[in-house]
mmCIF file of C-alpha atoms in Angstrom:
data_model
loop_
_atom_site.group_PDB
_atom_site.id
_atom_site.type_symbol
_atom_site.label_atom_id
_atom_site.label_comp_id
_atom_site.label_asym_id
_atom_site.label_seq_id
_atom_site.Cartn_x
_atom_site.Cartn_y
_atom_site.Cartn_z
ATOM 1 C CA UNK J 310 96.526 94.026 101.613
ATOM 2 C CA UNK J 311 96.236 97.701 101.507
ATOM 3 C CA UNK J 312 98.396 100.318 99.498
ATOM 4 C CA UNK J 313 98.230 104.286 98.586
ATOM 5 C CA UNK J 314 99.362 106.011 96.041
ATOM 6 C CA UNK J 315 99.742 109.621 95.771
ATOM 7 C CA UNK J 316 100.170 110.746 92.250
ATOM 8 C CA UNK J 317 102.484 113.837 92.735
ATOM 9 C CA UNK J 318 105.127 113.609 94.730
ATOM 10 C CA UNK J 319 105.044 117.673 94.307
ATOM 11 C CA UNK J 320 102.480 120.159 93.540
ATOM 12 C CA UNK J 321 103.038 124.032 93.326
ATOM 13 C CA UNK J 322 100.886 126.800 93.571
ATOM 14 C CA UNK J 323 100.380 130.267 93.759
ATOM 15 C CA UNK J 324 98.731 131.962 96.975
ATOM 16 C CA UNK J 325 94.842 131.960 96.471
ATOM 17 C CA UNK J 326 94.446 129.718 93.974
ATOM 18 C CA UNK J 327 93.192 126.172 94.572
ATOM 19 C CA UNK J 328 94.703 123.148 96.032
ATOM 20 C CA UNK J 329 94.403 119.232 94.628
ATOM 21 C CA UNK J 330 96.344 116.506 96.118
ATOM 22 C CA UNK J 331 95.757 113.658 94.872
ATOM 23 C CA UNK J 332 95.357 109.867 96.087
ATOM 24 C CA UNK J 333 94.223 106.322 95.066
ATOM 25 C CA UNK J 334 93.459 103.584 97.584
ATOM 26 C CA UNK J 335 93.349 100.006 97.527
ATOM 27 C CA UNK J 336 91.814 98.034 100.414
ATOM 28 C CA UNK J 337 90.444 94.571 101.043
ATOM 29 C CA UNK J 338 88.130 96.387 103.665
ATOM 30 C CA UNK J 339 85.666 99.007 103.856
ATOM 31 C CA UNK J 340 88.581 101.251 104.671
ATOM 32 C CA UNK J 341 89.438 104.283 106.698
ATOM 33 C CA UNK J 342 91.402 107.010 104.915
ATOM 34 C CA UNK J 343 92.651 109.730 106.589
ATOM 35 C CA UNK J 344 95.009 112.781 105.169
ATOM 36 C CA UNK J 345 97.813 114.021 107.541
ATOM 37 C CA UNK J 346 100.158 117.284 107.052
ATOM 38 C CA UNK J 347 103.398 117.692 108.180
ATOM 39 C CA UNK J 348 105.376 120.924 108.398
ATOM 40 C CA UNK J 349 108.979 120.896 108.632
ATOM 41 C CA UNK J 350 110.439 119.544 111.202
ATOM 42 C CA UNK J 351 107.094 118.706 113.221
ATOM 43 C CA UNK J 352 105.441 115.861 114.022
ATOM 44 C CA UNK J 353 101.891 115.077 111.626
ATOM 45 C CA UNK J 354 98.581 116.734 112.436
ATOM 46 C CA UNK J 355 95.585 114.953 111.200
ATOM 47 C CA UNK J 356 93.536 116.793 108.547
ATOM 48 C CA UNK J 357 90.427 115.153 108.189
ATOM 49 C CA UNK J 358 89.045 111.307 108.296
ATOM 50 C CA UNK J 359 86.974 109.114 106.355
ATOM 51 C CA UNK J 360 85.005 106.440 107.928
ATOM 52 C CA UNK J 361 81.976 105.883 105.371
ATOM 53 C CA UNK J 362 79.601 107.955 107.201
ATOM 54 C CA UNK J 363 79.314 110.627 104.348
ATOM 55 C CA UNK J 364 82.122 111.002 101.169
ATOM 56 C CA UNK J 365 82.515 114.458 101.004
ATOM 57 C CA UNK J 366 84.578 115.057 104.211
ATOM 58 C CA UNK J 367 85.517 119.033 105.804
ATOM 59 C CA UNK J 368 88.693 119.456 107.750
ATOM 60 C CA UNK J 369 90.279 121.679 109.908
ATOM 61 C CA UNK J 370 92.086 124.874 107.594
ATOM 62 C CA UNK J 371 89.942 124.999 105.125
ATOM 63 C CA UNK J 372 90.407 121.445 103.743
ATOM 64 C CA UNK J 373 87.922 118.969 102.476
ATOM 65 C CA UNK J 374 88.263 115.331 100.479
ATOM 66 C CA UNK J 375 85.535 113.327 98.994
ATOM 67 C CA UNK J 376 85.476 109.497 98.928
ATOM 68 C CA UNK J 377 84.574 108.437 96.000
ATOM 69 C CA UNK J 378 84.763 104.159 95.702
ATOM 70 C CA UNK J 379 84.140 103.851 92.168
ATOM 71 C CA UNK J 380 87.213 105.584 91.484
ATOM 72 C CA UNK J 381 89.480 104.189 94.732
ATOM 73 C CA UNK J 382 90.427 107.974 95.313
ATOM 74 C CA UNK J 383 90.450 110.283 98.441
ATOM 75 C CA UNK J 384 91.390 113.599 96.786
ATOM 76 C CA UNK J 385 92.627 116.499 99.332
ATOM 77 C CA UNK J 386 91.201 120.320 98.038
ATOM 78 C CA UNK J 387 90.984 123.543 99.517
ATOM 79 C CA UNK J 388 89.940 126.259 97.746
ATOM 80 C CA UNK J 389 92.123 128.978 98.215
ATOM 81 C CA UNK J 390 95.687 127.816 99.041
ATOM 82 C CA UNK J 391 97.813 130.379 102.106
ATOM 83 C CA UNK J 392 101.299 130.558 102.156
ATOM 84 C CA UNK J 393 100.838 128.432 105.904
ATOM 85 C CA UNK J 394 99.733 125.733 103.914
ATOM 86 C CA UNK J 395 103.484 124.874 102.361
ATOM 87 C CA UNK J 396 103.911 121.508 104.097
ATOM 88 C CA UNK J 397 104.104 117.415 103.199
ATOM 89 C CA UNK J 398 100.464 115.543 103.016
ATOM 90 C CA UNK J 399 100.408 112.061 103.312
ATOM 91 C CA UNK J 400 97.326 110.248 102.529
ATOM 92 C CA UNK J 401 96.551 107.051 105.033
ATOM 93 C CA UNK J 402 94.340 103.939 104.813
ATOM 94 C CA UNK J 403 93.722 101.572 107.345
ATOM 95 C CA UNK J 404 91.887 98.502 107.820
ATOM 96 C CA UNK J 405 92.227 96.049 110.298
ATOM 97 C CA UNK J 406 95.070 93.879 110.663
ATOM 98 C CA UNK J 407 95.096 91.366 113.483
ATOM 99 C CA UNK J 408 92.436 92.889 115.615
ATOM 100 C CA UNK J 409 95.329 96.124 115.421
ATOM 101 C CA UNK J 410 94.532 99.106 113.532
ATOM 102 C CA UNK J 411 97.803 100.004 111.088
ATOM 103 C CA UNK J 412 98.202 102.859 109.119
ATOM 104 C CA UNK J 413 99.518 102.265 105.590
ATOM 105 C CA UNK J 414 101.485 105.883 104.730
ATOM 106 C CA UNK J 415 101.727 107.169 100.619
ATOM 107 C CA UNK J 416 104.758 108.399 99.670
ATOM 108 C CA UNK J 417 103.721 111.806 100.110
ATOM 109 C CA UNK J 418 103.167 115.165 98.286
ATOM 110 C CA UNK J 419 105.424 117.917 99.231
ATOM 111 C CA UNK J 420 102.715 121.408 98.650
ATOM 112 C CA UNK J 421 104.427 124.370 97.574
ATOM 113 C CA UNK J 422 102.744 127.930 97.716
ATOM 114 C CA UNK J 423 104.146 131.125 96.070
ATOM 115 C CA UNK J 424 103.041 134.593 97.045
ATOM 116 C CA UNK N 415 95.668 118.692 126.723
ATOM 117 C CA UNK N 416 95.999 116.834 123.179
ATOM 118 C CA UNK N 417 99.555 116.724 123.387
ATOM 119 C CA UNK N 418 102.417 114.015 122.870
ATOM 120 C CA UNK N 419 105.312 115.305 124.087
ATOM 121 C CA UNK N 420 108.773 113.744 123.053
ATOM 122 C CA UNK N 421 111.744 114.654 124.520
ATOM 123 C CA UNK N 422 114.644 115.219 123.580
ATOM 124 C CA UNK N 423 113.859 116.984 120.100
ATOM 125 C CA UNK N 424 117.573 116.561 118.845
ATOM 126 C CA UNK N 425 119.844 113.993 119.490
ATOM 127 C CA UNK N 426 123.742 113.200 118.765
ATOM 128 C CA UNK N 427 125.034 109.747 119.639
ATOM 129 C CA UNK N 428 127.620 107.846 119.031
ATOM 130 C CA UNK N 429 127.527 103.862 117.481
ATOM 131 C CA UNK N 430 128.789 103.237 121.083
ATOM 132 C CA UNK N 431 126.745 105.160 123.218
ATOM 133 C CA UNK N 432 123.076 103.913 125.144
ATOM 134 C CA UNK N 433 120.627 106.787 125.162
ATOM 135 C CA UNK N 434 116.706 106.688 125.332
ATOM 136 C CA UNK N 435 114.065 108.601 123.694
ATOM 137 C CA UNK N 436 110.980 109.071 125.680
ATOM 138 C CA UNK N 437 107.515 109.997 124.777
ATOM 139 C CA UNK N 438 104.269 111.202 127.529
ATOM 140 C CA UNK N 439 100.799 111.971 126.504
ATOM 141 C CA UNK N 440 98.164 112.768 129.295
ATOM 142 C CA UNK N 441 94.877 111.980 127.005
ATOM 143 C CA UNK N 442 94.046 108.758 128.549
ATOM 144 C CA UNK N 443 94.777 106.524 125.355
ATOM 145 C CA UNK N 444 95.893 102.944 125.803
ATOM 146 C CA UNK N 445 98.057 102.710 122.389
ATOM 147 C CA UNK N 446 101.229 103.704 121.599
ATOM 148 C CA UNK N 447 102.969 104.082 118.648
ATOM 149 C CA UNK N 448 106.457 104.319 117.618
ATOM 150 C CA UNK N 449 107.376 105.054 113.575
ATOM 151 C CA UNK N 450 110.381 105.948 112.482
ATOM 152 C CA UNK N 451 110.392 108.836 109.418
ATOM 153 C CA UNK N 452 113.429 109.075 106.991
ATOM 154 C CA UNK N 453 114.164 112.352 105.362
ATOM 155 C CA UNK N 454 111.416 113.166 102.766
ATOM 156 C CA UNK N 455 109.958 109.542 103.483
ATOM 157 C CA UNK N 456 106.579 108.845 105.123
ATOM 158 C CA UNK N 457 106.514 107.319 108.708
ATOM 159 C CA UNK N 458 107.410 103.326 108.947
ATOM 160 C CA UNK N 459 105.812 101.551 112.187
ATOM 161 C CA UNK N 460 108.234 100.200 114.384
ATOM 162 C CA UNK N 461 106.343 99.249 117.362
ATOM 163 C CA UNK N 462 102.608 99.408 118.732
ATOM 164 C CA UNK N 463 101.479 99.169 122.883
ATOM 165 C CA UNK N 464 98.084 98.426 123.398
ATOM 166 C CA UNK N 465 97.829 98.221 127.476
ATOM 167 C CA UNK N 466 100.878 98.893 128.231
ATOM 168 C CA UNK N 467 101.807 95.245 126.666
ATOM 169 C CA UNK N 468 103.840 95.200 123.080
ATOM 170 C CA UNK N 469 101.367 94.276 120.407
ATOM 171 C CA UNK N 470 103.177 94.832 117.277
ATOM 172 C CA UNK N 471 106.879 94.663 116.474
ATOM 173 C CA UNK N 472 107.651 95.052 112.886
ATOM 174 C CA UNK N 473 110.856 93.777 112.842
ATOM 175 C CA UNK N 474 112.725 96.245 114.312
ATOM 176 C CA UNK N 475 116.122 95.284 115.128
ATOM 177 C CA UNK N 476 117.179 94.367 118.685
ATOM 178 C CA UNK N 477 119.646 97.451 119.196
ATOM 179 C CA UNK N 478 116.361 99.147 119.844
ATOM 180 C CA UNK N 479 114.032 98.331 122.725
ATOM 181 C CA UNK N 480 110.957 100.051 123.725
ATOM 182 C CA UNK N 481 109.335 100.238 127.333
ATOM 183 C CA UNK N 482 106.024 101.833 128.072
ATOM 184 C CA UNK N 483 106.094 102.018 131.930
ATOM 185 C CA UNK N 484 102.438 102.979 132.200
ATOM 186 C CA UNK N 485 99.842 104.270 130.468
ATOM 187 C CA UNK N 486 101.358 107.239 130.371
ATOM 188 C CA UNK N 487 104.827 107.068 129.172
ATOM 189 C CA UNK N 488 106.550 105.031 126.114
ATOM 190 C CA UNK N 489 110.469 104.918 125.729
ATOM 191 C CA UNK N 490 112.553 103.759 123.445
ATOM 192 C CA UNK N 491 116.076 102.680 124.423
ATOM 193 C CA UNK N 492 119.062 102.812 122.105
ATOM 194 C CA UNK N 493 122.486 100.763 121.698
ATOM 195 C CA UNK N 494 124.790 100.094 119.040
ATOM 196 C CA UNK N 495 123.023 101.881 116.656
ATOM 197 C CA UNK N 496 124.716 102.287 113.094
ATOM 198 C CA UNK N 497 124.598 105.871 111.376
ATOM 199 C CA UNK N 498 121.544 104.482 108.832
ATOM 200 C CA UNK N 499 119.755 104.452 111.874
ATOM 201 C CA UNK N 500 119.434 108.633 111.826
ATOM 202 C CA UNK N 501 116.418 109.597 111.401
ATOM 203 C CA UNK N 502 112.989 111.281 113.014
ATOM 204 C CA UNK N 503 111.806 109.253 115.279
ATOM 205 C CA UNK N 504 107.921 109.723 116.046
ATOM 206 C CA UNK N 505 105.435 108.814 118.974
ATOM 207 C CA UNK N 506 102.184 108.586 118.300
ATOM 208 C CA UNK N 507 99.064 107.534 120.565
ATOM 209 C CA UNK N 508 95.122 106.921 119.922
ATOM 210 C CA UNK N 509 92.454 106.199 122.241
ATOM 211 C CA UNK N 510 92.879 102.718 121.513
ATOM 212 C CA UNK N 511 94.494 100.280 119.085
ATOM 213 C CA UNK N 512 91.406 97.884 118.593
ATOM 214 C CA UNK N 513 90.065 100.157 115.662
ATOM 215 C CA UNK N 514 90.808 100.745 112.406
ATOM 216 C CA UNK N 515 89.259 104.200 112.335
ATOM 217 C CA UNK N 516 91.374 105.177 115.324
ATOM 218 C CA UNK N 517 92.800 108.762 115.161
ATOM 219 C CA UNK N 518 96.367 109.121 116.049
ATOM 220 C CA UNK N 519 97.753 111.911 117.577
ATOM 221 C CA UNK N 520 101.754 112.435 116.926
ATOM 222 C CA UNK N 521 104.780 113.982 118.771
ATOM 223 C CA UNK N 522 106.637 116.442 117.032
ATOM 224 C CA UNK N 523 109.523 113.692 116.974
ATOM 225 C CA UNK N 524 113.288 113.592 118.203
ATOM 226 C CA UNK N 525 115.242 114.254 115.154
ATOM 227 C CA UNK N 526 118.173 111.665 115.882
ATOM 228 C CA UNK N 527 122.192 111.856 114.427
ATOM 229 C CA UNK N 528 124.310 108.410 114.624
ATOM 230 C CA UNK N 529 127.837 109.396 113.974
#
């Protein structure tokens, strides 16, 4: 069975400072892990994907994660945070299920950014 | 085009009425996806096409009934739905359904009202 946590359910921040959003994984599997945004009122839009080719992982927007297995976590960072970036992340694993690829969702962390 | 296109974006039915969502993405995948999102929830899978044929059902009750007519296309009829049902409802489609790495790509939803 697979699960995700995400350890804030919000996180605030001022404009230009850095972003962590975090999240802990368990898998049976070597897993994927992927992080997805989602602005209000939109559909998700996949930020970047783990597949065990290499653990630190770049993004699109400035956003990066590192896999790191001897800790379970997939951490989301960006350096400098934009006011663009106020959305919902969701961290994803998945691992095979019946030959069918499933995504298991965290609960999510709503990002805040003040000017 | 790396679109999925749902139409309509808002929708206002009645526990009586039949109406259908529908969902078209011109990528060439062969899986389909539909989740349903509650507000400030993550995504839940409801139902998975791999080839046009239903894969994955996750116990979605029978007052909703998907279709995928081709490749192309994925509906999602409605009846007798109860006002818990309101939610966003979500399309999603990947190149194919076989992989656990597999990259979704997601509509930007039909916000649905059951009054």
């Amino acid at each position: 069975a697979q699960s995700v946590t995400q350890l804030d359910s919000h996180v605030s921040v001022s404009e230009g400072t850095p972003v962590l959003l975090r999240c802990n994984y368990s898998s049976s599997y070597s897993p994927s892990l992927f992080w997805y945004v989602q602005h209000p009122n939109k559909g998700l839009q996949l930020l970047l994907k783990y597949t065990s080719a290499a653990t630190l992982v770049k993004g699109i927007n400035g956003f990066e994660a590192e896999f790191k297995k001897s800790e379970t976590s997939f951490h989301l960072t960006k350096p400098s945070a934009h006011m663009s970036d106020a959305a919902e992340y969701f961290c994803v694993v998945s691992d095979q299920n019946s030959g069918y690829s499933t995504l298991t969702f965290g609960k999510g962390t709503m990002l805040l950014v003040s000017p | 085009d790396t679109e999925v296109t749902q139409t309509p974006k808002h929708l206002v039915m009645g526990m009586t009425n039949k109406k259908s969502l529908k969902c078209e993405q011109h990528m060439g995948h062969r899986a389909m996806y539909w989740y349903k999102q509650k507000a400030k929830k993550p995504p839940e899978l409801m139902f998975v096409y791999s080839y046009e044929k239903l894969s994955i059902n996750e116990s979605v009750p029978s007052r909703f009934s998907p279709e995928c007519p081709n490749s192309s296309l994925l509906n999602l009829h409605l009846h007798a739905l109860q006002p818990e049902d309101s939610a966003l409802y979500l399309c999603a489609s990947s190149q194919d359904s076989g992989s656990y790495n597999e990259k979704l790509f997601f509509g930007s939803g039909t916000q649905l009202s059951v009054l």
